[in-house]
Coordinates of C-alpha atoms and ligand atoms in Angstrom, one line a residue:
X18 CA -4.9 -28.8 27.6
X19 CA -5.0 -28.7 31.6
X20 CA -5.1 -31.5 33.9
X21 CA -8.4 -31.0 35.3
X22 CA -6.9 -32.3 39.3
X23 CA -4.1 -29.7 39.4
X24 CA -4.3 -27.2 36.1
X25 CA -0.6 -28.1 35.3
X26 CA -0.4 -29.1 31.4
X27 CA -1.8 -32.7 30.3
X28 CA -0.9 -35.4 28.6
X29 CA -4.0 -37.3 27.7
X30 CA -7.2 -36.7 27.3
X31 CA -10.1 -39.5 28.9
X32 CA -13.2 -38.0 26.5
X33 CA -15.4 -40.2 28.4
X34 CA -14.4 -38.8 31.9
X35 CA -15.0 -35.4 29.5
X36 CA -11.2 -34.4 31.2
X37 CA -7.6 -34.4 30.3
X38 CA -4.9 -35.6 32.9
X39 CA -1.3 -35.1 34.0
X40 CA 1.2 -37.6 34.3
X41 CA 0.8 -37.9 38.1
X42 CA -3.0 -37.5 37.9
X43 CA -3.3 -40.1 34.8
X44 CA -1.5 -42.7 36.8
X45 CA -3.3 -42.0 40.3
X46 CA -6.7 -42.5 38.0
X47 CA -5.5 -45.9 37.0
X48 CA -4.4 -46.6 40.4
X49 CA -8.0 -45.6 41.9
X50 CA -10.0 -47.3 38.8
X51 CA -8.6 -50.8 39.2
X52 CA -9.1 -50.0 43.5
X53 CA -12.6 -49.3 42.7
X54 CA -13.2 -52.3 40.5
X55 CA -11.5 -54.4 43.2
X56 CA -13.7 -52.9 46.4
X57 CA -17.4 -53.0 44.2
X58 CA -16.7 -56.4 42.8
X59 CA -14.9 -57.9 46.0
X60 CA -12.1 -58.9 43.9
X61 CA -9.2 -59.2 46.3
X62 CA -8.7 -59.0 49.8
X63 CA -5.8 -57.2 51.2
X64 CA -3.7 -60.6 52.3
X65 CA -4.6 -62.7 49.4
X66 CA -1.5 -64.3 47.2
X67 CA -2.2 -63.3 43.8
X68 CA -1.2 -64.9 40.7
X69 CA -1.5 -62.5 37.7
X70 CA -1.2 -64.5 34.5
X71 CA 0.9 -61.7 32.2
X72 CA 1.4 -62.5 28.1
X73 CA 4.2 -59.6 28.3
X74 CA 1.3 -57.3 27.0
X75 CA 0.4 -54.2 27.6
X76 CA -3.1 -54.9 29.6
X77 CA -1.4 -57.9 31.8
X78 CA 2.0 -55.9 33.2
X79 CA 0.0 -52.7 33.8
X80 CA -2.7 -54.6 35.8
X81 CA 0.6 -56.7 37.2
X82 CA 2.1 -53.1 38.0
X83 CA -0.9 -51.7 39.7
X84 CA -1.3 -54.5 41.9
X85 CA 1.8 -54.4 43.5
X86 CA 1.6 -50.7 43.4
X87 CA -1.9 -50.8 45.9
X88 CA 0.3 -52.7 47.8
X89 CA -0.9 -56.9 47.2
X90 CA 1.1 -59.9 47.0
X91 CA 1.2 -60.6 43.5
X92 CA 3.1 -62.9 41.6
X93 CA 3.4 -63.2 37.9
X94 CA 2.6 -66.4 35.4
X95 CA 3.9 -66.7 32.1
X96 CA 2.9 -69.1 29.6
X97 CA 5.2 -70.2 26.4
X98 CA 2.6 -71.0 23.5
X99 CA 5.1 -72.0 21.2
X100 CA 3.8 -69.2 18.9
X101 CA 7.4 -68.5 17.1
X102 CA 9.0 -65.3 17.8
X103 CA 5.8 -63.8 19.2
X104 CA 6.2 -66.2 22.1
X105 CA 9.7 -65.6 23.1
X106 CA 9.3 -62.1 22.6
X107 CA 6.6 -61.6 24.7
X108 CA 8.1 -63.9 27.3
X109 CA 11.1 -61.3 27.2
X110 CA 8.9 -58.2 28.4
X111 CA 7.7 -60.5 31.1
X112 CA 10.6 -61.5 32.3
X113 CA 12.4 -58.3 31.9
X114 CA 9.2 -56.7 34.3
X115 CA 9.8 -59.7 36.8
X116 CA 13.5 -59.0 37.2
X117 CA 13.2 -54.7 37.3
X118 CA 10.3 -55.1 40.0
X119 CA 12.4 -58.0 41.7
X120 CA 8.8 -59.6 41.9
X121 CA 8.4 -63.6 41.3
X122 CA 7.3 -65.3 37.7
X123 CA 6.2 -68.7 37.7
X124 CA 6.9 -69.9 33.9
X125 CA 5.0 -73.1 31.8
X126 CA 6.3 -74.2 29.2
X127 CA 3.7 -75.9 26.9
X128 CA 6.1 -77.7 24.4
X129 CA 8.6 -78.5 27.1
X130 CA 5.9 -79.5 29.7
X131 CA 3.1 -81.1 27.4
X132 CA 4.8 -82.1 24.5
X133 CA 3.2 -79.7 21.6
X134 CA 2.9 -75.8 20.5
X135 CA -0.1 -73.7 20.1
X136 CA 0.1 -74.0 15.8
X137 CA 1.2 -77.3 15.2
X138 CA -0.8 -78.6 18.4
X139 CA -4.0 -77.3 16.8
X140 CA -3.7 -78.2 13.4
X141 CA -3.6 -82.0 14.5
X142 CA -6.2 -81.9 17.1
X143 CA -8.2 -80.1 14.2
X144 CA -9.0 -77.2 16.5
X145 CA -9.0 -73.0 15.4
X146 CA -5.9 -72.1 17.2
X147 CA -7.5 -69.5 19.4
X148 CA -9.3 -71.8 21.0
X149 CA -6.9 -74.3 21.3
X150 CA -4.8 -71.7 23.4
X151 CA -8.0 -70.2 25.6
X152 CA -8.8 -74.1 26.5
X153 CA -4.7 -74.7 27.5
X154 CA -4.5 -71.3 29.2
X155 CA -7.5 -71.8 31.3
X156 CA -6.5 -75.2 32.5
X157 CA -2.8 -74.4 32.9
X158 CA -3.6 -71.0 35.0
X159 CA -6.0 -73.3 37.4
X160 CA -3.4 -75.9 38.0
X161 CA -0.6 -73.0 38.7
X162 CA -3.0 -71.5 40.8
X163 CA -3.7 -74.4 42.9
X164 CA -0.6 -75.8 42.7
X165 CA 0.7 -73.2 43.9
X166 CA -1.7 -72.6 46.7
X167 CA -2.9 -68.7 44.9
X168 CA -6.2 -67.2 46.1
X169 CA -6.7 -65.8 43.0
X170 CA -6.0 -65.2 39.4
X171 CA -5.8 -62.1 37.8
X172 CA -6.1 -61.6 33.8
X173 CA -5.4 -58.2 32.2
X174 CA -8.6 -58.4 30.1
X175 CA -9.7 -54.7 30.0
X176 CA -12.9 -52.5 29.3
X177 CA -12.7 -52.9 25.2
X178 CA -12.5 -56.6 25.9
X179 CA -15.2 -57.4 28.2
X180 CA -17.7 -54.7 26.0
X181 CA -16.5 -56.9 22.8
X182 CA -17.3 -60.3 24.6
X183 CA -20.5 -58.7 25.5
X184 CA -21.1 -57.1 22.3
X185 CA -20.7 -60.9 20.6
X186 CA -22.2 -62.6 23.0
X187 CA -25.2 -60.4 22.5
X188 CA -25.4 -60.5 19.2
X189 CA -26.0 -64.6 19.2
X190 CA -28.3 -64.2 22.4
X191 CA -25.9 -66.6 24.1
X192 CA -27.8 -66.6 27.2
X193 CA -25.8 -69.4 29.0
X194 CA -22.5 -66.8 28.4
X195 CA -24.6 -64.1 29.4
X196 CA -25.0 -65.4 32.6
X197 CA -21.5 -66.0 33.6
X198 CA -19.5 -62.7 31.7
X199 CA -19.3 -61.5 34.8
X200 CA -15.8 -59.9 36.1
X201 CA -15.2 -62.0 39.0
X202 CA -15.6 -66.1 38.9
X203 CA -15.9 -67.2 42.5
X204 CA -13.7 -70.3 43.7
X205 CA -15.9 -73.0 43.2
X206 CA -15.9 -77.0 42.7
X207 CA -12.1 -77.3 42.1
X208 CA -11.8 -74.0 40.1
X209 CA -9.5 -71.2 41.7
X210 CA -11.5 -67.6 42.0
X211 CA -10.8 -65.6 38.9
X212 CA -11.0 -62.0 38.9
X213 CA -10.4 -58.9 36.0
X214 CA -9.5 -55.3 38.0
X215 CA -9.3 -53.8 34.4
X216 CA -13.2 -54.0 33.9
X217 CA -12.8 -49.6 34.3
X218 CA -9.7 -48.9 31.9
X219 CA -9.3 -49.7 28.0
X220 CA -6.7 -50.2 26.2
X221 CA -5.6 -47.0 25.0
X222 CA -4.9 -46.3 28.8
X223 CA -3.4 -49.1 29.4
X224 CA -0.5 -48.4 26.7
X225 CA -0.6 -45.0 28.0
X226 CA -0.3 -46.5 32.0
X227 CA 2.5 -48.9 30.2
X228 CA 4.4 -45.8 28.0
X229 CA 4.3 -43.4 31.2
X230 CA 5.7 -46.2 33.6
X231 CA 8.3 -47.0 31.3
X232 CA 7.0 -50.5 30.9
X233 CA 8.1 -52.3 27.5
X234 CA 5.4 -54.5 26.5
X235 CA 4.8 -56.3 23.2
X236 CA 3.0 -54.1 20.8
X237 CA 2.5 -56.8 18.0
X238 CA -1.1 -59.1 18.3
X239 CA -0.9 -62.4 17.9
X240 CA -0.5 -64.0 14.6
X241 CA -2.6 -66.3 15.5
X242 CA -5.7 -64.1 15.9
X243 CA -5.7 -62.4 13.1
X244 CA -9.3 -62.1 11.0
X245 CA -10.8 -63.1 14.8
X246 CA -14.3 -61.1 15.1
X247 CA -13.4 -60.2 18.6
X248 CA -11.8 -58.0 16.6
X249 CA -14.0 -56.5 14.5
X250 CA -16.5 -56.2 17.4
X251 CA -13.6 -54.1 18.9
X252 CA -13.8 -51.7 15.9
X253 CA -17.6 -51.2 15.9
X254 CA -17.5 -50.5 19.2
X255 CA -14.9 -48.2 18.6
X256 CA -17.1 -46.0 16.2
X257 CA -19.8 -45.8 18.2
X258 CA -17.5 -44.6 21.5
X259 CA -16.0 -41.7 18.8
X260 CA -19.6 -40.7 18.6
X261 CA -21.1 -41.0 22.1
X262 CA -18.4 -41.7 24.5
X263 CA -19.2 -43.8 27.3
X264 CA -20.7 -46.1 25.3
X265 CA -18.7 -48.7 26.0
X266 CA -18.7 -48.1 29.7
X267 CA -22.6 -47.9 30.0
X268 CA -22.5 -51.0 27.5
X269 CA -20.8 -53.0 29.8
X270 CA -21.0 -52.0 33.1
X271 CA -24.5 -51.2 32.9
X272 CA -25.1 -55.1 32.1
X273 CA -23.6 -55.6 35.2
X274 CA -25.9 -53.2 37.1
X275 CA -29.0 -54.1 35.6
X276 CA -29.3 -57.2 33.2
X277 CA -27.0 -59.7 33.8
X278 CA -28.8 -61.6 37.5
X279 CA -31.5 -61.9 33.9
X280 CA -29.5 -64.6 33.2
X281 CA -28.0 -65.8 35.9
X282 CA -30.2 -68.9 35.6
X283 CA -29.2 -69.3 31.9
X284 CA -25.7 -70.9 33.1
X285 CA -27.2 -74.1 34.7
X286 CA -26.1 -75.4 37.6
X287 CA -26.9 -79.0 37.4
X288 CA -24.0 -80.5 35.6
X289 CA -21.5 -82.8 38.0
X290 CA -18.1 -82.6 37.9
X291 CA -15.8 -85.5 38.3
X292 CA -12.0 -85.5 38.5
X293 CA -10.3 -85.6 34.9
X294 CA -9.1 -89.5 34.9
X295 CA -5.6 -88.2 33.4
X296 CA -4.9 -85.1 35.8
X297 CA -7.0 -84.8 38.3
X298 CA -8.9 -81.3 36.7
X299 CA -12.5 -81.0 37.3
X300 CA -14.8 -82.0 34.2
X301 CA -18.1 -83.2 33.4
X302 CA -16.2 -86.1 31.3
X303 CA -13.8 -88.7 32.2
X304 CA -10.8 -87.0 30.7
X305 CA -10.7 -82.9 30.8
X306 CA -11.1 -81.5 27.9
X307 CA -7.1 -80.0 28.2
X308 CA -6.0 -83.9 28.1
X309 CA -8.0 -84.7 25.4
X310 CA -6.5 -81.9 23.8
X311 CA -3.0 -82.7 24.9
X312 CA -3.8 -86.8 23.4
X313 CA -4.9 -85.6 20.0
X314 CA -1.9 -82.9 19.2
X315 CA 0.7 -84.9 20.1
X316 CA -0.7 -88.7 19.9
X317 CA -0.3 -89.8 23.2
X318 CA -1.9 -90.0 26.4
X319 CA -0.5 -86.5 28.9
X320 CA 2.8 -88.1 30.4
X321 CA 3.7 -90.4 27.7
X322 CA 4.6 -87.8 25.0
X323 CA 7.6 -89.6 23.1
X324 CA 7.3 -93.8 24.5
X325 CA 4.1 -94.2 23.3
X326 CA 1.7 -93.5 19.8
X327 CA -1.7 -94.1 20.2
X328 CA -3.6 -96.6 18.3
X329 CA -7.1 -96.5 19.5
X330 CA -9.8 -95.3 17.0
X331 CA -11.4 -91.7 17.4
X332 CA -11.2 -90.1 20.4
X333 CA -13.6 -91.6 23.4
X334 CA -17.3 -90.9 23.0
X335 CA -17.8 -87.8 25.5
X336 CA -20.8 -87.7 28.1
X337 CA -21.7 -84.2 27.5
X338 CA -20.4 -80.7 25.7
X339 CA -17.4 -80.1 28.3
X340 CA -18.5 -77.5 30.8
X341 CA -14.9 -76.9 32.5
X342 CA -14.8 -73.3 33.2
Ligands
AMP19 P1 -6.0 -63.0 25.5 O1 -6.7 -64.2 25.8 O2 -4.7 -63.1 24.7 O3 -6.8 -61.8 25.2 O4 -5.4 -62.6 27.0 C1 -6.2 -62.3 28.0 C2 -5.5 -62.4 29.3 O5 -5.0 -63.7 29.5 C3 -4.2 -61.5 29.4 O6 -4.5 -60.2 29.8 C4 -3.4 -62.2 30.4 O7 -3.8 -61.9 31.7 C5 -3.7 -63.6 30.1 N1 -2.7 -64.3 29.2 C6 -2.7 -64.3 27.8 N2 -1.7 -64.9 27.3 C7 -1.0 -65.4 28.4 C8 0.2 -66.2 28.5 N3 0.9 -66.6 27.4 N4 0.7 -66.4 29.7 C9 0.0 -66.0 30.8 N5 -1.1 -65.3 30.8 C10 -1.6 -65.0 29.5
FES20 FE1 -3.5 -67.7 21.9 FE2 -2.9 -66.2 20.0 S1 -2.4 -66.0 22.1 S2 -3.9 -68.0 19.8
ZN21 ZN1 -2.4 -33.1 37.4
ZN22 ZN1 -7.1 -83.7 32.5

């Protein structure tokens, strides 16, 4: 097996790209897969400060890695979940990363900060755990982003991901998704720009990127997720890449190229966003939908966590479905 860039032996093959790499070559192929995603999609200009939420995974401190490799800005953000061992292990790797690439990590600490963990939080707000965690994520990496005056945030999510989204969200005709799964959210009514480089690698690269960089990541998934159909979408689409690779690559970014501007109307535009009487967030309600979150795990309204228990009925009628991003 010969790199197919310099003929000297290789140590992974890329089926799809129907070529095996060296070390050198594998890494510059990252390097130039995440620059193309960037320079098609408009992710990232070259001055912006970046804000790269990492979960001490493999996906997060590669993307992390090859950021500040192509030269940006980037600083890291690590949130604690309160998920048991998985959480301050995986908060380790990230720190560890921070402190070899003397790079900055901005930390939040969701029991210290807002009063309850990711299990325990979600079992009293009645809420499956995974989403639970997606809703605090989304609102904590906003407010770190703004707060921190960030042009952007970068998640790890990678090919497999973004094909398994697409792949569920197909399956259910979720048109209003559809319309949005796109892999860069532009800054908009209170909302920081979001952005995924990744959208060109999977995840067996990205362990590779992270094993040939000496990067320790944590290997283990979350407990949490276990039994999610993200999951199993991952698998089928797995099968179907062993047979016809590419699949997942024409899957995906074909419904860039061609289908998804077919929904772009789908995501409606007309809801109004108000600031979130509690924290200031954008939502469609009077309280965000994180607050309301925050007031049903732990029984208190966000800043009184521990002076005051809550004795109002059910939780205040809402206006609408939230539509916080
Ligand atoms: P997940 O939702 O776990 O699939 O993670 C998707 C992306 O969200 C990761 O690639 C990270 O960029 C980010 N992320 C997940 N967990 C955390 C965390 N605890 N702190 C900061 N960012 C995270
Ligand atoms: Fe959020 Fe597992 S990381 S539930
Ligand atoms: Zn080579
Ligand atoms: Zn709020």
């Amino acid at each position: 097996m010969k790199c197919r860039v310099c003929r000297e032996p290789a140590v992974i093959d890329i089926r799809r790209h129907n070529a095996n790499f060296c070390v050198e070559h594998f890494l510059r192929l990252c390097r130039d897969q995440v620059a193309k995603a960037v320079k098609d999609h408009d992710m990232l200009d070259p001055d912006d400060r970046v804000l790269v939420a990492v979960s001490g995974g493999k996906d997060s401190l590669a993307v992390w890695d090859i950021l500040l490799e192509l030269g940006y800005e980037a600083d890291g953000l690590y949130i604690g979940l309160g998920i048991g061992e998985y959480s301050n292990t995986s908060g380790d790797f990230a720190r560890t990363f921070a402190t070899a690439r003397g790079v900055r990590l901005v930390e939040v600490d969701l029991v210290a900060e807002h009063g309850f963990d990711i299990p325990t939080g979600s079992k009293a707000a009645k809420r499956v755990p995974c989403s639970a965690c997606g809703l605090s994520k989304r609102h904590l990496f906003d407010k770190a982003a703004l707060d921190g005056s960030y042009d952007v945030i970068v998640t790890g999510h990678n090919l497999d991901d973004e094909a398994a989204v697409l792949f569920g969200n197909t399956l259910r005709w979720q048109t209003d998704y559809l319309g949005r799964q796109l892999p860069v959210l532009a800054a908009r009514k209170g909302f920081p720009k979001k952005v995924k480089p990744l959208v060109r690698l999977t995840e067996r690269e990205m362990a590779a990127y992270c094993v040939l960089r000496g990067i320790d990541y944590i290997v283990d998934e979350c407990p949490m997720a276990k039994g999610n159909k993200h999951i199993a979408y991952k698998e089928a689409l797995n099968e179907v890449e062993l047979g016809s690779p590419g699949s997942k690559h024409d899957f995906y970014h074909g419904f860039l190229a061609r289908a998804v501007e077919k929904f772009a109307g789908d995501e409606g535009e007309d809801y109004v966003l108000q600031p979130c009487e509690t924290c200031g967030a954008p939502t469609t309600n009077e309280v965000c939908a994180f607050c309301r979150l925050v007031e049903r795990a732990t029984g208190s309204t966000p800043g009184e966590q521990g002076t005051m228990s809550r004795t109002e009925g059910p939780p205040r009628a809402r206006q609408k479905a939230s539509r916080e991003q």
